[in-house]
């Protein structure tokens, strides 16, 4: 009885097979022995202390672990092109992550911020106006642009036919010059500004007809015109300072008088386009002659300070006369210099 029981246990454990001899236990019998004792009762399960890594592949073709999903304590970012929940793209993520961003969504807070910004803008504008007022007064600039169509037509007629005009004095109202629209002899800046812009456009037209147009060349032409204008004004101011000549001319008056030559330059260039070089030289000569007369008679009243006659034997008046001749004679030279290369 005991022998048969022992034999059955050995057969159950798989230690004997038909034909005799003992063999190592198979995987199934090994698993059975690990789960049941000698009496067929289940064994208590031991807690697993470590993970089973026996099935991992450490050979060729090993897959590298993916650590892209680990954030290491930083906030997890959504995939590129995907908006965060409840946000509007990158801007929504910024608002959602910014502390106190929801405060600006309150209409009352938004209105207060807008009013504060408008106040800062007005204060900055007032500060800039005060700084600019020291050098350029807004009221003075507005005076030079107070023109109308009738004044422009009279002024253009005066530039081309100055010998038909007799009264070159400027009227004053309470020590202030009368606005140009009421006084044709008063200088203005409307015609000079329009003349400079038109001159640049006509120069571009001349270059285009000669197949030499390029944006860079047109920019050089505009820059040279402005540079020569500024140099002319600086030279006149330097002469006034060195010779200590007391005049009624302001620097804005000089800017206006020095820019009137662009009207004659435009007419000469248009004549050059229509009648080629012969028409250009004829109109340039006539425009230069008319401008010299206009400049001498107009500036004579400004330089003399209201005196109708210039005393030839006064040293101060001699300097004024030389200044008038210099300013008037410089205009034809600059007119030719700024236009001769634009005519084929």
Coordinates of C-alpha atoms in Angstrom, one line a residue:
X1 CA 0.0 0.0 0.0
X2 CA 2.7 2.4 1.0
X3 CA 4.8 1.3 -2.0
X4 CA 1.9 1.9 -4.4
X5 CA 1.3 5.4 -2.9
X6 CA 5.0 6.2 -3.3
X7 CA 5.0 4.9 -6.8
X8 CA 2.0 7.0 -7.7
X9 CA 3.7 10.2 -6.3
X10 CA 6.8 9.5 -8.3
X11 CA 4.7 9.1 -11.4
X12 CA 2.8 12.3 -10.6
X13 CA 6.1 14.2 -10.1
X14 CA 7.3 12.7 -13.5
X15 CA 10.5 11.2 -12.1
X16 CA 9.9 7.8 -13.9
X17 CA 8.8 6.9 -17.4
X18 CA 8.0 3.7 -19.1
X19 CA 11.2 1.8 -19.9
X20 CA 12.9 2.9 -16.6
X21 CA 15.5 5.5 -15.8
X22 CA 15.0 9.0 -14.4
X23 CA 14.9 12.2 -16.5
X24 CA 14.9 15.9 -15.6
X25 CA 11.5 17.3 -15.0
X26 CA 9.7 19.0 -17.9
X27 CA 8.5 22.6 -17.8
X28 CA 5.0 21.5 -17.0
X29 CA 6.0 19.3 -14.1
X30 CA 8.3 22.0 -12.8
X31 CA 5.4 24.5 -12.8
X32 CA 3.3 22.0 -11.0
X33 CA 5.9 21.4 -8.3
X34 CA 6.2 25.1 -7.8
X35 CA 2.4 25.5 -7.3
X36 CA 1.6 22.3 -5.3
X37 CA 3.3 20.4 -2.4
X38 CA 3.9 16.7 -2.1
X39 CA 0.4 16.1 -0.9
X40 CA -1.2 18.0 -3.9
X41 CA -2.1 21.0 -1.8
X42 CA -1.5 24.5 -3.4
X43 CA 1.6 26.3 -2.1
X44 CA 1.3 29.9 -0.7
X45 CA 2.3 32.5 -3.3
X46 CA 5.5 34.5 -2.5
X47 CA 5.3 38.2 -3.2
X48 CA 7.2 39.3 -6.3
X49 CA 10.0 41.7 -5.3
X50 CA 11.3 42.5 -8.8
X51 CA 9.9 42.7 -12.4
X52 CA 10.6 39.8 -14.6
X53 CA 13.1 41.0 -17.2
X54 CA 14.0 37.6 -18.7
X55 CA 11.8 38.2 -21.8
X56 CA 13.4 41.5 -22.7
X57 CA 15.5 41.7 -25.9
X58 CA 19.1 42.7 -25.3
X59 CA 20.4 41.5 -28.6
X60 CA 20.6 43.0 -32.0
X61 CA 17.7 45.3 -33.0
X62 CA 17.1 46.4 -29.4
X63 CA 14.4 49.1 -29.3
X64 CA 15.4 52.3 -27.5
X65 CA 13.0 53.3 -24.8
X66 CA 10.9 56.3 -25.6
X67 CA 11.2 59.0 -22.9
X68 CA 9.4 61.7 -25.0
X69 CA 6.3 61.4 -22.8
X70 CA 8.2 62.2 -19.6
X71 CA 7.9 65.9 -18.6
X72 CA 10.4 65.7 -15.6
X73 CA 8.3 68.0 -13.5
X74 CA 7.5 70.6 -16.2
X75 CA 4.0 71.4 -17.5
X76 CA 3.0 69.1 -20.3
X77 CA 2.8 71.0 -23.6
X78 CA 0.2 70.1 -26.2
X79 CA 1.4 68.7 -29.6
X80 CA 2.5 71.2 -32.2
X81 CA -0.5 72.8 -34.1
X82 CA -2.9 71.6 -31.4
X83 CA -4.6 74.1 -29.2
X84 CA -4.8 73.6 -25.5
X85 CA -8.2 72.7 -24.1
X86 CA -10.3 75.9 -23.7
X87 CA -7.7 78.1 -25.5
X88 CA -7.3 79.7 -28.8
X89 CA -3.9 78.4 -30.1
X90 CA -0.7 79.7 -28.8
X91 CA -2.4 82.9 -27.6
X92 CA -4.9 80.9 -25.6
X93 CA -2.1 78.9 -24.0
X94 CA -0.4 82.1 -23.0
X95 CA -3.5 83.6 -21.5
X96 CA -4.4 80.4 -19.7
X97 CA -0.9 80.0 -18.3
X98 CA -0.4 83.7 -17.4
X99 CA -1.4 84.4 -13.8
X100 CA -4.2 87.0 -13.6
X101 CA -4.9 87.0 -17.3
X102 CA -8.6 86.6 -16.7
X103 CA -8.6 90.0 -14.9
X104 CA -8.3 91.8 -18.3
X105 CA -11.4 90.0 -19.5
X106 CA -13.5 92.1 -17.1
X107 CA -15.1 95.0 -19.1
X108 CA -14.5 97.5 -16.2
X109 CA -10.8 96.6 -16.0
X110 CA -10.4 96.8 -19.8
X111 CA -12.0 100.2 -19.9
X112 CA -9.8 101.5 -17.2
X113 CA -6.7 100.2 -19.0
X114 CA -7.8 101.8 -22.2
X115 CA -8.4 105.2 -20.5
X116 CA -5.0 105.0 -18.8
X117 CA -3.4 104.3 -22.2
X118 CA -5.1 107.2 -23.8
X119 CA -4.0 109.5 -21.0
X120 CA -0.4 108.3 -21.4
X121 CA -0.6 108.9 -25.2
X122 CA -2.0 112.5 -24.7
X123 CA 0.7 113.3 -22.2
X124 CA 3.4 112.0 -24.6
X125 CA 2.0 114.1 -27.4
X126 CA 1.9 117.2 -25.3
X127 CA 5.5 116.6 -24.2
X128 CA 6.7 116.2 -27.8
X129 CA 4.7 119.3 -28.9
X130 CA 6.5 121.3 -26.2
X131 CA 9.9 120.1 -27.3
X132 CA 9.2 120.8 -31.0
X133 CA 7.7 124.2 -30.2
X134 CA 11.2 125.3 -29.2
X135 CA 12.5 124.8 -32.8
X136 CA 9.4 124.6 -35.0
X137 CA 6.2 126.3 -34.1
X138 CA 3.1 124.6 -35.4
X139 CA 1.4 128.0 -35.8
X140 CA 4.2 129.2 -38.0
X141 CA 4.1 126.2 -40.2
X142 CA 0.4 126.5 -40.6
X143 CA 0.9 130.1 -41.7
X144 CA 3.1 129.0 -44.6
X145 CA 0.4 126.6 -45.8
X146 CA -2.5 129.0 -45.6
X147 CA -3.0 129.3 -49.3
X148 CA -5.9 128.9 -51.8
X149 CA -6.2 128.3 -55.6
X150 CA -6.2 132.0 -56.4
X151 CA -3.0 132.6 -54.5
X152 CA -1.2 129.7 -56.2
X153 CA -2.2 131.0 -59.7
X154 CA -0.9 134.5 -58.8
X155 CA 2.3 133.2 -57.3
X156 CA 3.1 131.1 -60.4
X157 CA 2.4 134.1 -62.6
X158 CA 4.8 136.1 -60.4
X159 CA 7.5 133.5 -60.7
X160 CA 7.5 133.5 -64.5
X161 CA 6.6 137.2 -65.1
X162 CA 8.1 139.1 -62.2
X163 CA 8.8 142.2 -64.3
X164 CA 5.1 142.9 -64.5
X165 CA 4.8 143.3 -60.8
X166 CA 5.6 146.6 -59.1
X167 CA 4.7 146.4 -55.4
X168 CA 6.9 143.9 -53.6
X169 CA 6.1 145.0 -50.0
X170 CA 4.4 142.6 -47.5
X171 CA 1.5 143.8 -45.5
X172 CA 1.5 143.4 -41.7
X173 CA -1.4 143.1 -39.3
X174 CA -0.4 143.8 -35.7
X175 CA 3.2 143.0 -36.3
X176 CA 2.3 139.7 -38.0
X177 CA 2.6 139.0 -41.6
X178 CA -0.7 138.6 -43.5
X179 CA -1.4 135.1 -44.6
X180 CA -0.2 134.1 -48.1
X181 CA -3.7 133.7 -49.4
X182 CA -4.3 137.4 -48.7
X183 CA -0.8 138.6 -49.7
X184 CA 0.8 137.4 -52.9
X185 CA 4.3 138.7 -51.8
X186 CA 4.4 136.6 -48.7
X187 CA 6.4 133.3 -48.9
X188 CA 4.7 130.0 -48.7
X189 CA 5.7 126.3 -48.4
X190 CA 2.8 124.8 -50.4
X191 CA 4.2 125.5 -53.8
X192 CA 7.8 124.5 -52.8
X193 CA 6.7 121.2 -51.4
X194 CA 4.5 120.4 -54.4
X195 CA 7.3 121.5 -56.7
X196 CA 9.9 119.2 -55.1
X197 CA 7.6 116.2 -55.3
X198 CA 6.7 116.9 -58.9
X199 CA 10.4 117.4 -59.8
X200 CA 11.2 113.9 -58.5
X201 CA 8.3 112.4 -60.5
X202 CA 9.4 114.2 -63.7
X203 CA 13.0 113.1 -63.1
X204 CA 11.7 109.5 -63.0
X205 CA 9.8 110.1 -66.2
X206 CA 12.9 111.4 -67.9
X207 CA 15.0 108.5 -66.8
X208 CA 12.3 106.1 -67.9
X209 CA 12.1 107.6 -71.4
X210 CA 15.9 107.2 -71.6
X211 CA 15.6 103.6 -70.4
X212 CA 17.8 104.4 -67.4
X213 CA 15.1 104.2 -64.7
X214 CA 15.7 102.3 -61.5
X215 CA 14.3 102.7 -58.0
X216 CA 17.8 103.2 -56.7
X217 CA 18.6 105.9 -59.2
X218 CA 15.4 107.7 -58.5
X219 CA 16.2 107.6 -54.7
X220 CA 19.6 109.0 -55.4
X221 CA 18.0 111.8 -57.4
X222 CA 15.6 112.7 -54.6
X223 CA 18.3 112.6 -52.0
X224 CA 20.7 114.8 -54.0
X225 CA 17.9 117.4 -54.5
X226 CA 17.2 117.6 -50.7
X227 CA 20.9 117.6 -49.8
X228 CA 21.6 120.5 -52.1
X229 CA 18.6 122.4 -50.7
X230 CA 19.8 121.9 -47.1
X231 CA 23.4 122.9 -48.0
X232 CA 22.1 126.1 -49.7
X233 CA 20.2 127.1 -46.6
X234 CA 23.1 126.4 -44.3
X235 CA 25.5 128.4 -46.4
X236 CA 23.1 131.4 -46.3
X237 CA 22.7 131.1 -42.6
X238 CA 26.4 130.9 -42.1
X239 CA 26.9 134.1 -44.2
X240 CA 24.3 135.9 -42.2
X241 CA 26.0 134.8 -39.0
X242 CA 29.6 135.7 -40.1
X243 CA 28.7 139.1 -41.6
X244 CA 26.3 140.0 -38.7
X245 CA 23.6 141.2 -41.1
X246 CA 20.4 142.0 -39.3
X247 CA 17.4 141.0 -41.5
X248 CA 13.8 140.0 -41.3
X249 CA 14.4 136.7 -43.0
X250 CA 13.5 133.5 -41.1
X251 CA 14.8 130.1 -41.8
X252 CA 11.4 129.0 -43.1
X253 CA 11.5 132.0 -45.5
X254 CA 14.8 130.8 -46.8
X255 CA 13.4 127.3 -47.3
X256 CA 10.5 128.8 -49.3
X257 CA 12.6 131.1 -51.4
X258 CA 15.2 128.4 -52.1
X259 CA 12.6 125.9 -53.2
X260 CA 10.9 128.2 -55.8
X261 CA 13.5 127.2 -58.3
X262 CA 12.0 123.7 -58.6
X263 CA 9.1 125.2 -60.5
X264 CA 11.3 126.5 -63.3
X265 CA 13.2 123.2 -63.3
X266 CA 10.0 121.2 -63.9
X267 CA 9.1 123.4 -66.9
X268 CA 12.6 123.1 -68.3
X269 CA 12.5 119.3 -68.0
X270 CA 9.1 119.0 -69.6
X271 CA 10.3 121.2 -72.5
X272 CA 13.3 118.9 -72.8
X273 CA 11.0 115.9 -73.1
X274 CA 8.9 117.6 -75.8
X275 CA 11.5 119.6 -77.7
X276 CA 14.7 117.7 -76.6
X277 CA 17.8 119.7 -75.6
X278 CA 17.0 122.9 -77.5
X279 CA 13.7 123.3 -75.7
X280 CA 15.3 122.5 -72.4
X281 CA 18.0 125.1 -72.6
X282 CA 15.6 127.8 -73.8
X283 CA 13.1 127.3 -71.0
X284 CA 15.9 126.9 -68.5
X285 CA 17.5 130.2 -69.5
X286 CA 14.1 132.0 -69.3
X287 CA 13.2 130.4 -66.0
X288 CA 16.5 131.3 -64.5
X289 CA 16.3 134.9 -65.6
X290 CA 12.8 135.2 -64.2
X291 CA 13.8 133.6 -60.9
X292 CA 16.8 136.0 -60.5
X293 CA 14.5 139.0 -60.8
X294 CA 11.9 137.5 -58.5
X295 CA 14.5 136.6 -55.8
X296 CA 16.3 140.0 -55.9
X297 CA 13.2 142.1 -55.6
X298 CA 11.5 139.9 -53.0
X299 CA 14.6 139.4 -50.8
X300 CA 15.5 143.1 -51.2
X301 CA 12.5 144.0 -49.1
X302 CA 13.2 141.2 -46.6
X303 CA 16.9 142.0 -46.3
X304 CA 16.6 145.8 -46.1
X305 CA 14.0 145.5 -43.3
X306 CA 11.5 147.8 -44.9
X307 CA 13.7 150.5 -46.4
X308 CA 12.7 151.4 -49.9
X309 CA 16.1 152.6 -51.0
X310 CA 19.5 151.0 -50.4
X311 CA 22.3 153.3 -49.5
X312 CA 25.3 152.5 -51.6
X313 CA 27.8 154.1 -49.3
X314 CA 26.8 152.2 -46.2
X315 CA 29.0 149.2 -45.2
X316 CA 26.0 147.3 -43.9
X317 CA 24.0 147.9 -47.0
X318 CA 26.9 146.7 -49.2
X319 CA 27.0 143.4 -47.3
X320 CA 23.2 143.1 -47.9
X321 CA 23.7 143.8 -51.6
X322 CA 26.3 141.2 -51.9
X323 CA 24.1 138.7 -50.0
X324 CA 21.2 139.4 -52.4
X325 CA 23.5 138.9 -55.4
X326 CA 24.8 135.7 -54.1
X327 CA 21.4 134.2 -53.3
X328 CA 19.9 135.3 -56.6
X329 CA 22.9 134.2 -58.7
X330 CA 23.1 130.8 -57.0
X331 CA 19.7 129.7 -58.3
X332 CA 20.5 129.3 -62.0
X333 CA 23.6 127.3 -61.2
X334 CA 21.7 124.9 -59.0
X335 CA 18.9 124.6 -61.6
X336 CA 21.3 123.6 -64.3
X337 CA 23.2 121.3 -62.0
X338 CA 20.1 119.3 -60.9
X339 CA 18.6 119.0 -64.4
X340 CA 21.3 118.7 -67.0
X341 CA 22.0 115.0 -66.5
X342 CA 18.3 114.2 -67.0
X343 CA 18.2 115.5 -70.6
X344 CA 19.3 113.3 -73.4

